[in-house]
Amino acid sequence: MYGVFMSYTLPRGTYDLLPPQSWYQRKVLDAFANMAATHGCGEVVTPVFESSQLFERSSGETSDVVSKEMYRFNDRKGREFALRPEGTAPVVRSFLQNLAENSGLTRLFYTGPMFRYDRPQKGRYRQFVQYGAEFFGSAHPSVDAEVIALAHDYLVSLGLPGITVELNSVGLPAPDGPYELALKAYYAPHHDELCPDCRARLEKNPRRLLDCKVETCRTIAKNAPLVLEYLDDDSRAHFDAVQFYLRELGVNYVLNPRIVRGLDYYTHTAFEICYSGLGAQSALLGGGRYDKLVAQLGGKPTPAIGFAGGVERLLAALEEQNCLPGPIPVPAVFMVSMGDKAFNAAYTAAAKLRALGLTVVYEPDKRSLGAQMKAAGKSGAAWAVIIGDGELEKGEWSLKNMLTGEQRNLSWEMLAEELAKKS
Ligand code: AMP
C-alpha cells in the first residue's frame, strides 16, 4: 500500500501541454515575437489576474465575457479579482500606468494564458493561450492596415494556407446613433422571440444582439441592417483609407459587414482572419480599433488598435495542413557505457560535451550494451559515444554515426573536437 489512492483529474476545458506539442507552441510564439519585433513592437507581460472592474469597465457589463465567462475570486481582504479573459484591457491598464507619457506610436505585443468559463468544445477551452499586439497613439488608417498586415504576415510566415482577412468597419457606436436606432427598429417586432439576454441588451446595446450564439437570435440577426450602410462620413473615409493601405501592402481581404466583435470598445476597423478548414471555430484571430477605451479607463483620449489570436486553433490548423514547425529537436549524442568506471567517465564527459553546446543524454538504468544501443536509436541521437572500462584505461573512445553505422576510435580530445564541430 502506498497510501490512500486518489485520482486527480485535469480541470474541465483545460489541457496539459507535452512534447512535441509544447515545442510547437513555443516555436509559434517565438515566431510571433520575431514578427512583432519587425514592426517595432516591444513585449508587455501583465499579471494573469486583475481587478474585475478593469474588465467590467472595458468590455462592458453586458458582454458575455464579463457577465458569464469570467473566473472571479476575492482575495483575503475581500478585493475582487478576475483571471484575465482577454489581453487588451490589461495592456491598456499597463500602458496607462507606465507609458501614457510616450509621444508618438507605442507598439506592444504579448503572449500568455487567458481564462473563460465557457462550454468547452473543439477549439474552445477554459484556459487558452493568446498572442496579440496593441498599437497606441495614432488614429492614422495606415496603422490599421499595418496591424492587420502584421497578423496576416505572421500566419503566412508559418506556411498556413487557406486564410482570409475579413474586414469591416463598425463606425462609431453611440447609444442613440443612427445604426443603433435602425437595429432597435428592426428588432422591435421580434422582441418576444429573442432570448432573455438579448431582450435585456436591446435597450442598452442593440449591437450585442448581432453576435448572440442562441439559434433563434442568430436567425433573426441574418436580416438585420448592416453597419456599413450607416457609416458617417469620417468613418467611411477612414474605412476607405484602411483599404487603400492594405492594397499598398499587398494584403488581400474581403469585406464582411457581419463582423461586430464581442466587446463594447471597438470603433471603426474590425477584422478577423479566418481559416477555411476548422469548421465552426474558423476565426484564428480577431481585432480592431478601439479609440475610446483608453479614455474609458481613465486616460487621456488615445486612439489604439490591436488584435488577439488563439494558439490552440492555430496549432490545430497547422496540424491539419501538415505544416507544424519542424524538425523536432533530437539529442546530438547518446552516451553508452559498459562498467562502473566507464559509466562515471561517460557521465562527466556528457557534462563537458553539453558545455560545448551539444545535447547529450544517457540511460543510467539500462546496463547491457544492447539495451543502451536500442535506447540510443530510439532517442534519435545522431551520434553514440561508447566507452567500456577497458577502453577507458587505453583512453580510447568510440564514436558511432547512428545514421550510417560507421564507428571510429578516438582519444577524448579528438572526440570532443570532432563533436564540437557538429554542435
Ligand atoms: P476574442 O478575444 O474572443 O476576440 O478571441 C480571439 C481569438 O482567441 C479567437 O479567434 C480564437 O482564436 C481565440 N479564442 C477565443 N476564445 C477561445 C477559447 N475559449 N478557447 C480557445 N481559443 C479561444
Short mmCIF file of C-alpha atoms and ligand atoms in Angstrom, two decimals:
data_model
loop_
_atom_site.label_atom_id
_atom_site.label_comp_id
_atom_site.label_asym_id
_atom_site.label_seq_id
_atom_site.Cartn_x
_atom_site.Cartn_y
_atom_site.Cartn_z
CA MET A 1 0.00 0.00 0.00
CA TYR A 2 1.41 3.38 -0.99
CA GLY A 3 -1.15 5.44 0.91
CA VAL A 4 -4.71 6.32 0.06
CA PHE A 5 -5.42 6.20 -3.65
CA MET A 6 -6.61 9.50 -5.01
CA SER A 7 -7.36 10.39 -8.53
CA TYR A 8 -6.67 13.94 -9.58
CA THR A 9 -8.10 14.97 -12.87
CA LEU A 10 -7.49 17.87 -15.15
CA PRO A 11 -9.99 20.73 -14.74
CA ARG A 12 -12.63 20.61 -17.49
CA GLY A 13 -11.77 22.68 -20.52
CA THR A 14 -8.02 22.70 -19.82
CA TYR A 15 -5.19 20.57 -21.16
CA ASP A 16 -1.64 19.54 -20.42
CA LEU A 17 0.89 20.54 -23.00
CA LEU A 18 3.52 17.86 -23.54
CA PRO A 19 6.26 17.24 -26.10
CA PRO A 20 6.13 17.62 -29.03
CA GLN A 21 3.06 19.95 -28.77
CA SER A 22 4.80 22.10 -26.15
CA TRP A 23 7.66 22.57 -28.59
CA TYR A 24 5.30 23.53 -31.42
CA GLN A 25 3.65 26.08 -29.15
CA ARG A 26 6.99 27.58 -28.18
CA LYS A 27 8.03 27.78 -31.84
CA VAL A 28 4.87 29.57 -32.99
CA LEU A 29 5.04 32.00 -30.05
CA ASP A 30 8.71 32.71 -30.78
CA ALA A 31 7.84 33.27 -34.44
CA PHE A 32 5.17 35.73 -33.34
CA ALA A 33 7.64 37.60 -31.13
CA ASN A 34 10.04 37.84 -34.07
CA MET A 35 7.35 39.04 -36.47
CA ALA A 36 6.12 41.62 -33.94
CA ALA A 37 9.70 42.82 -33.47
CA THR A 38 9.96 43.58 -37.20
CA HIS A 39 7.15 46.10 -36.62
CA GLY A 40 8.99 47.65 -33.68
CA CYS A 41 6.81 46.02 -31.01
CA GLY A 42 8.21 45.50 -27.52
CA GLU A 43 6.83 42.77 -25.28
CA VAL A 44 4.50 43.52 -22.40
CA VAL A 45 3.85 40.91 -19.71
CA THR A 46 0.94 41.61 -17.37
CA PRO A 47 -0.37 39.54 -14.43
CA VAL A 48 -2.86 36.76 -15.14
CA PHE A 49 -5.26 38.34 -12.66
CA GLU A 50 -6.50 41.90 -12.46
CA SER A 51 -9.24 43.78 -10.66
CA SER A 52 -12.61 42.53 -12.00
CA GLN A 53 -13.62 46.13 -12.53
CA LEU A 54 -10.99 46.57 -15.22
CA PHE A 55 -12.82 44.06 -17.39
CA GLU A 56 -16.28 45.29 -16.42
CA ARG A 57 -15.39 48.86 -17.39
CA SER A 58 -13.65 47.95 -20.61
CA SER A 59 -15.61 45.06 -22.08
CA GLY A 60 -18.97 46.28 -20.82
CA GLU A 61 -21.03 44.55 -18.17
CA THR A 62 -23.44 43.16 -20.75
CA SER A 63 -20.75 41.36 -22.72
CA ASP A 64 -20.72 37.57 -22.45
CA VAL A 65 -17.10 37.61 -21.40
CA VAL A 66 -17.90 39.69 -18.32
CA SER A 67 -21.43 38.63 -17.48
CA LYS A 68 -20.94 34.87 -17.78
CA GLU A 69 -17.43 33.80 -18.58
CA MET A 70 -15.17 35.45 -16.04
CA TYR A 71 -13.38 33.44 -13.37
CA ARG A 72 -13.86 35.73 -10.39
CA PHE A 73 -12.45 35.45 -6.89
CA ASN A 74 -11.99 37.55 -3.78
CA ASP A 75 -8.61 37.75 -2.09
CA ARG A 76 -8.19 37.55 1.67
CA LYS A 77 -9.01 41.21 2.06
CA GLY A 78 -12.20 40.82 0.06
CA ARG A 79 -10.88 42.59 -3.05
CA GLU A 80 -12.49 41.35 -6.25
CA PHE A 81 -10.23 39.97 -8.93
CA ALA A 82 -10.70 38.03 -12.13
CA LEU A 83 -8.45 35.76 -14.13
CA ARG A 84 -7.95 37.75 -17.30
CA PRO A 85 -10.42 36.70 -20.02
CA GLU A 86 -8.59 38.73 -22.68
CA GLY A 87 -5.41 40.71 -23.13
CA THR A 88 -6.41 44.16 -24.34
CA ALA A 89 -7.76 45.63 -21.09
CA PRO A 90 -4.67 44.61 -19.06
CA VAL A 91 -2.36 46.01 -21.74
CA VAL A 92 -4.30 49.29 -21.75
CA ARG A 93 -4.10 49.37 -17.95
CA SER A 94 -0.36 48.84 -18.14
CA PHE A 95 0.03 51.44 -20.89
CA LEU A 96 -1.82 53.97 -18.72
CA GLN A 97 0.21 53.16 -15.66
CA ASN A 98 3.63 53.11 -17.31
CA LEU A 99 3.72 54.51 -20.82
CA ALA A 100 0.96 57.10 -21.15
CA GLU A 101 3.53 59.91 -21.36
CA ASN A 102 5.06 58.39 -24.51
CA SER A 103 4.74 60.59 -27.52
CA GLY A 104 4.15 59.04 -30.92
CA LEU A 105 3.18 55.46 -31.56
CA THR A 106 3.64 52.87 -28.79
CA ARG A 107 3.77 49.33 -30.15
CA LEU A 108 3.37 46.36 -27.83
CA PHE A 109 2.90 42.62 -28.19
CA TYR A 110 2.02 39.92 -25.66
CA THR A 111 1.50 36.21 -25.33
CA GLY A 112 0.02 34.24 -22.45
CA PRO A 113 -2.89 32.32 -20.97
CA MET A 114 -6.45 33.67 -20.88
CA PHE A 115 -9.37 32.21 -18.92
CA ARG A 116 -13.04 31.98 -19.85
CA TYR A 117 -15.74 29.92 -18.22
CA ASP A 118 -17.28 28.83 -21.48
CA ARG A 119 -18.76 25.49 -22.58
CA PRO A 120 -15.71 23.50 -23.65
CA GLN A 121 -15.76 22.16 -27.19
CA LYS A 122 -13.38 21.65 -30.08
CA GLY A 123 -11.22 24.76 -30.34
CA ARG A 124 -12.74 26.32 -27.22
CA TYR A 125 -11.04 25.93 -23.86
CA ARG A 126 -11.37 27.44 -20.39
CA GLN A 127 -7.67 28.19 -20.31
CA PHE A 128 -6.15 29.02 -23.67
CA VAL A 129 -3.14 30.91 -24.93
CA GLN A 130 -3.39 34.10 -26.94
CA TYR A 131 -0.84 36.10 -28.87
CA GLY A 132 -1.66 39.69 -29.66
CA ALA A 133 -0.42 43.17 -30.45
CA GLU A 134 -1.68 46.63 -29.46
CA PHE A 135 -0.62 49.94 -31.04
CA PHE A 136 -1.37 53.14 -29.08
CA GLY A 137 -1.29 56.77 -30.08
CA SER A 138 -2.33 57.04 -33.72
CA ALA A 139 -5.68 57.21 -35.48
CA HIS A 140 -3.95 57.09 -38.87
CA PRO A 141 -5.55 54.45 -41.15
CA SER A 142 -2.12 53.23 -42.23
CA VAL A 143 -1.71 51.87 -38.70
CA ASP A 144 -4.90 49.81 -39.04
CA ALA A 145 -3.51 48.28 -42.22
CA GLU A 146 -0.10 47.68 -40.63
CA VAL A 147 -1.63 45.84 -37.68
CA ILE A 148 -3.73 43.69 -40.00
CA ALA A 149 -0.63 43.02 -42.11
CA LEU A 150 1.34 42.01 -39.02
CA ALA A 151 -1.31 39.41 -38.14
CA HIS A 152 -1.65 38.26 -41.74
CA ASP A 153 2.09 38.06 -42.46
CA TYR A 154 2.62 36.08 -39.28
CA LEU A 155 0.17 33.37 -40.37
CA VAL A 156 1.64 33.37 -43.87
CA SER A 157 5.16 33.04 -42.43
CA LEU A 158 4.06 29.83 -40.72
CA GLY A 159 3.12 28.45 -44.13
CA LEU A 160 -0.60 28.23 -43.36
CA PRO A 161 -2.75 28.10 -46.50
CA GLY A 162 -6.48 28.82 -46.64
CA ILE A 163 -6.56 32.03 -44.61
CA THR A 164 -8.77 35.02 -45.40
CA VAL A 165 -8.65 38.51 -43.95
CA GLU A 166 -12.23 39.63 -43.30
CA LEU A 167 -12.69 43.35 -42.84
CA ASN A 168 -15.44 45.59 -41.57
CA SER A 169 -15.99 48.98 -40.04
CA VAL A 170 -18.23 49.28 -37.00
CA GLY A 171 -18.21 53.07 -37.32
CA LEU A 172 -18.70 54.99 -34.11
CA PRO A 173 -21.07 53.18 -31.75
CA ALA A 174 -23.23 55.62 -29.78
CA PRO A 175 -26.25 54.98 -27.51
CA ASP A 176 -28.69 56.52 -29.98
CA GLY A 177 -26.61 56.55 -33.13
CA PRO A 178 -28.31 56.01 -36.49
CA TYR A 179 -27.26 52.36 -36.62
CA GLU A 180 -28.43 51.68 -33.07
CA LEU A 181 -31.82 53.22 -33.89
CA ALA A 182 -32.06 51.14 -37.05
CA LEU A 183 -31.33 47.97 -35.06
CA LYS A 184 -33.88 48.84 -32.38
CA ALA A 185 -36.50 49.41 -35.08
CA TYR A 186 -35.61 46.12 -36.78
CA TYR A 187 -35.65 44.07 -33.58
CA ALA A 188 -38.78 45.62 -32.01
CA PRO A 189 -41.27 43.31 -33.79
CA HIS A 190 -39.07 40.29 -32.90
CA HIS A 191 -38.87 41.20 -29.22
CA ASP A 192 -40.72 38.15 -27.89
CA GLU A 193 -38.71 35.69 -29.99
CA LEU A 194 -35.38 36.88 -28.56
CA CYS A 195 -33.50 35.07 -25.79
CA PRO A 196 -33.78 36.73 -22.34
CA ASP A 197 -30.22 38.11 -22.61
CA CYS A 198 -30.95 39.77 -25.94
CA ARG A 199 -34.20 41.25 -24.66
CA ALA A 200 -32.19 42.90 -21.90
CA ARG A 201 -29.46 44.00 -24.31
CA LEU A 202 -31.85 45.54 -26.83
CA GLU A 203 -32.27 48.81 -24.97
CA LYS A 204 -28.73 49.08 -23.62
CA ASN A 205 -26.66 47.93 -26.56
CA PRO A 206 -28.51 46.60 -29.60
CA ARG A 207 -25.23 45.79 -31.44
CA ARG A 208 -24.73 42.98 -28.92
CA LEU A 209 -27.66 41.11 -30.46
CA LEU A 210 -25.73 40.57 -33.66
CA ASP A 211 -23.29 38.09 -32.17
CA CYS A 212 -25.62 36.22 -29.83
CA LYS A 213 -24.91 32.48 -30.07
CA VAL A 214 -28.55 31.38 -29.47
CA GLU A 215 -30.01 29.81 -32.64
CA THR A 216 -33.27 31.84 -32.81
CA CYS A 217 -31.36 35.10 -32.27
CA ARG A 218 -28.88 34.11 -34.94
CA THR A 219 -31.68 33.51 -37.42
CA ILE A 220 -33.22 36.91 -36.69
CA ALA A 221 -29.79 38.58 -36.92
CA LYS A 222 -29.39 37.34 -40.50
CA ASN A 223 -31.70 40.03 -41.89
CA ALA A 224 -30.66 42.82 -39.53
CA PRO A 225 -29.50 46.10 -41.11
CA LEU A 226 -25.78 46.20 -41.90
CA VAL A 227 -23.49 48.69 -40.20
CA LEU A 228 -21.71 49.68 -43.42
CA GLU A 229 -24.93 51.29 -44.66
CA TYR A 230 -25.00 53.61 -41.65
CA LEU A 231 -21.40 54.83 -41.54
CA ASP A 232 -20.90 58.57 -41.02
CA ASP A 233 -18.63 60.41 -43.48
CA ASP A 234 -15.49 60.28 -41.31
CA SER A 235 -15.87 56.57 -40.63
CA ARG A 236 -16.40 55.93 -44.34
CA ALA A 237 -13.27 57.92 -45.25
CA HIS A 238 -11.25 56.06 -42.62
CA PHE A 239 -12.52 52.70 -43.89
CA ASP A 240 -11.64 53.58 -47.49
CA ALA A 241 -8.16 54.67 -46.45
CA VAL A 242 -7.54 51.45 -44.49
CA GLN A 243 -8.37 49.51 -47.66
CA PHE A 244 -6.05 51.70 -49.69
CA TYR A 245 -3.15 50.92 -47.33
CA LEU A 246 -3.98 47.21 -47.29
CA ARG A 247 -3.74 47.20 -51.07
CA GLU A 248 -0.43 49.09 -50.82
CA LEU A 249 0.88 46.31 -48.56
CA GLY A 250 -0.45 43.61 -50.88
CA VAL A 251 -2.75 42.13 -48.23
CA ASN A 252 -5.83 40.55 -49.81
CA TYR A 253 -9.06 40.94 -47.88
CA VAL A 254 -12.79 40.50 -48.25
CA LEU A 255 -15.45 42.73 -46.73
CA ASN A 256 -17.58 41.06 -44.10
CA PRO A 257 -20.22 43.50 -42.83
CA ARG A 258 -21.27 40.98 -40.18
CA ILE A 259 -18.14 41.23 -38.05
CA VAL A 260 -19.23 43.02 -34.91
CA ARG A 261 -16.65 41.78 -32.39
CA GLY A 262 -17.91 40.76 -28.98
CA LEU A 263 -16.74 43.69 -26.90
CA ASP A 264 -18.06 47.22 -26.43
CA TYR A 265 -14.94 49.21 -27.06
CA TYR A 266 -14.43 48.80 -30.79
CA THR A 267 -14.64 51.77 -33.17
CA HIS A 268 -14.05 51.91 -36.94
CA THR A 269 -11.98 48.95 -38.15
CA ALA A 270 -12.94 45.43 -37.09
CA PHE A 271 -11.31 42.39 -38.63
CA GLU A 272 -10.88 38.67 -38.33
CA ILE A 273 -8.55 36.26 -40.03
CA CYS A 274 -10.37 33.04 -40.75
CA TYR A 275 -9.16 29.63 -41.77
CA SER A 276 -11.32 27.56 -44.07
CA GLY A 277 -10.57 24.14 -42.56
CA LEU A 278 -11.60 24.32 -38.90
CA GLY A 279 -15.38 24.10 -39.18
CA ALA A 280 -17.40 26.17 -36.76
CA GLN A 281 -14.40 27.71 -34.94
CA SER A 282 -12.96 29.33 -38.03
CA ALA A 283 -11.69 32.62 -36.57
CA LEU A 284 -7.98 32.25 -35.95
CA LEU A 285 -7.70 35.80 -34.69
CA GLY A 286 -9.68 38.97 -34.39
CA GLY A 287 -9.12 42.58 -33.61
CA GLY A 288 -9.93 46.14 -34.33
CA ARG A 289 -9.63 49.79 -33.46
CA TYR A 290 -10.70 50.92 -30.02
CA ASP A 291 -10.24 54.69 -29.95
CA LYS A 292 -12.41 55.18 -26.87
CA LEU A 293 -11.09 52.57 -24.50
CA VAL A 294 -8.07 54.40 -23.07
CA ALA A 295 -10.23 57.36 -22.05
CA GLN A 296 -12.92 55.00 -20.78
CA LEU A 297 -10.31 53.54 -18.42
CA GLY A 298 -9.29 56.97 -17.13
CA GLY A 299 -6.51 58.03 -19.50
CA LYS A 300 -6.37 60.95 -21.88
CA PRO A 301 -8.09 60.14 -25.18
CA THR A 302 -5.65 57.93 -27.11
CA PRO A 303 -6.52 56.13 -30.32
CA ALA A 304 -5.48 52.48 -30.40
CA ILE A 305 -5.79 49.30 -32.42
CA GLY A 306 -4.88 45.67 -31.81
CA PHE A 307 -5.74 42.03 -32.28
CA ALA A 308 -5.54 38.69 -30.49
CA GLY A 309 -5.37 35.14 -31.76
CA GLY A 310 -5.64 31.74 -30.12
CA VAL A 311 -2.64 29.43 -30.23
CA GLU A 312 -4.71 26.23 -29.89
CA ARG A 313 -6.72 26.94 -33.03
CA LEU A 314 -3.59 28.00 -34.85
CA LEU A 315 -1.79 24.76 -33.97
CA ALA A 316 -4.86 22.73 -34.96
CA ALA A 317 -4.90 24.46 -38.35
CA LEU A 318 -1.15 23.96 -38.82
CA GLU A 319 -1.53 20.29 -37.96
CA GLU A 320 -4.44 19.86 -40.34
CA GLN A 321 -2.32 21.38 -43.12
CA ASN A 322 0.77 19.38 -42.22
CA CYS A 323 2.79 22.49 -41.59
CA LEU A 324 3.64 22.28 -37.92
CA PRO A 325 7.09 23.77 -37.34
CA GLY A 326 9.87 21.25 -37.54
CA PRO A 327 12.05 19.35 -37.25
CA ILE A 328 11.53 18.39 -33.60
CA PRO A 329 14.89 18.62 -31.83
CA VAL A 330 16.65 15.33 -31.05
CA PRO A 331 19.77 14.81 -28.95
CA ALA A 332 23.10 15.10 -30.74
CA VAL A 333 24.85 12.49 -28.62
CA PHE A 334 23.83 9.39 -26.65
CA MET A 335 26.42 8.16 -24.12
CA VAL A 336 26.79 4.38 -23.91
CA SER A 337 28.99 2.86 -21.19
CA MET A 338 29.97 -0.62 -20.03
CA GLY A 339 31.22 -0.94 -16.44
CA ASP A 340 31.15 1.30 -13.36
CA LYS A 341 34.28 3.32 -14.10
CA ALA A 342 33.19 3.83 -17.69
CA PHE A 343 29.75 4.98 -16.51
CA ASN A 344 31.33 7.67 -14.32
CA ALA A 345 33.63 8.75 -17.14
CA ALA A 346 30.71 8.91 -19.60
CA TYR A 347 28.66 10.83 -17.06
CA THR A 348 31.26 13.58 -16.64
CA ALA A 349 32.11 13.52 -20.35
CA ALA A 350 28.43 14.24 -21.08
CA ALA A 351 28.64 17.39 -18.97
CA LYS A 352 31.77 18.51 -20.86
CA LEU A 353 30.06 17.96 -24.21
CA ARG A 354 27.00 19.92 -23.03
CA ALA A 355 29.32 22.78 -22.16
CA LEU A 356 30.33 22.73 -25.85
CA GLY A 357 26.68 23.28 -26.75
CA LEU A 358 25.68 19.71 -27.58
CA THR A 359 22.52 17.96 -26.40
CA VAL A 360 23.68 14.83 -24.60
CA VAL A 361 21.57 12.09 -22.97
CA TYR A 362 22.10 8.62 -21.49
CA GLU A 363 20.17 5.83 -19.76
CA PRO A 364 21.51 5.23 -16.22
CA ASP A 365 19.43 2.12 -15.51
CA LYS A 366 19.99 0.20 -18.73
CA ARG A 367 23.21 -1.74 -18.23
CA SER A 368 23.58 -4.03 -21.26
CA LEU A 369 25.19 -2.71 -24.43
CA GLY A 370 22.19 -3.91 -26.49
CA ALA A 371 19.64 -2.12 -24.32
CA GLN A 372 21.65 1.12 -24.38
CA MET A 373 22.16 0.99 -28.15
CA LYS A 374 18.44 0.40 -28.59
CA ALA A 375 17.70 3.42 -26.40
CA ALA A 376 20.24 5.44 -28.43
CA GLY A 377 18.40 4.53 -31.62
CA LYS A 378 15.04 5.40 -30.12
CA SER A 379 16.27 8.80 -28.91
CA GLY A 380 17.01 9.86 -32.48
CA ALA A 381 20.56 10.90 -31.49
CA ALA A 382 22.89 11.47 -34.42
CA TRP A 383 25.93 10.04 -32.57
CA ALA A 384 26.61 7.40 -29.93
CA VAL A 385 29.73 7.77 -27.80
CA ILE A 386 30.69 4.33 -26.48
CA ILE A 387 33.13 3.64 -23.66
CA GLY A 388 33.94 0.48 -21.63
CA ASP A 389 36.19 0.06 -18.56
CA GLY A 390 38.93 -1.49 -20.71
CA GLU A 391 38.80 1.21 -23.42
CA LEU A 392 38.81 3.87 -20.70
CA GLU A 393 42.19 2.62 -19.48
CA LYS A 394 43.55 2.87 -23.03
CA GLY A 395 41.98 6.31 -23.46
CA GLU A 396 40.01 5.08 -26.46
CA TRP A 397 36.50 6.42 -27.07
CA SER A 398 34.25 5.10 -29.80
CA LEU A 399 32.17 7.44 -31.91
CA LYS A 400 29.35 5.83 -33.85
CA ASN A 401 27.41 7.58 -36.59
CA MET A 402 23.87 6.38 -35.88
CA LEU A 403 22.73 7.02 -39.40
CA THR A 404 25.46 5.18 -41.34
CA GLY A 405 26.59 2.78 -38.60
CA GLU A 406 30.22 3.84 -39.18
CA GLN A 407 32.29 3.66 -35.97
CA ARG A 408 35.75 5.07 -35.12
CA ASN A 409 38.05 5.03 -32.09
CA LEU A 410 39.35 8.40 -30.92
CA SER A 411 41.15 9.99 -27.98
CA TRP A 412 38.91 12.11 -25.73
CA GLU A 413 40.43 15.32 -27.15
CA MET A 414 39.82 14.25 -30.74
CA LEU A 415 36.29 13.12 -29.93
CA ALA A 416 35.44 16.42 -28.23
CA GLU A 417 36.93 18.37 -31.13
CA GLU A 418 35.02 16.30 -33.68
CA LEU A 419 31.70 16.69 -31.89
CA ALA A 420 32.23 20.40 -31.19
CA LYS A 421 32.37 20.95 -34.97
CA LYS A 422 28.89 19.43 -35.21
CA SER A 423 27.24 21.46 -32.44
P1 AMP B 1 -11.54 37.08 -28.83
O1 AMP B 1 -10.64 37.53 -27.71
O2 AMP B 1 -12.82 36.45 -28.33
O3 AMP B 1 -11.70 38.08 -29.90
O4 AMP B 1 -10.78 35.85 -29.49
C1 AMP B 1 -9.64 36.00 -30.27
C2 AMP B 1 -9.12 34.63 -30.65
O5 AMP B 1 -8.80 33.91 -29.46
C3 AMP B 1 -10.14 33.75 -31.36
O6 AMP B 1 -10.13 33.99 -32.72
C4 AMP B 1 -9.63 32.36 -31.02
O7 AMP B 1 -8.57 32.01 -31.88
C5 AMP B 1 -9.10 32.53 -29.62
N1 AMP B 1 -10.08 32.14 -28.59
C6 AMP B 1 -11.07 32.85 -28.04
N2 AMP B 1 -11.74 32.16 -27.11
C7 AMP B 1 -11.13 30.95 -27.05
C8 AMP B 1 -11.34 29.77 -26.26
N3 AMP B 1 -12.30 29.70 -25.33
N4 AMP B 1 -10.52 28.70 -26.47
C9 AMP B 1 -9.53 28.76 -27.40
N5 AMP B 1 -9.29 29.84 -28.17
C10 AMP B 1 -10.08 30.92 -28.00
#
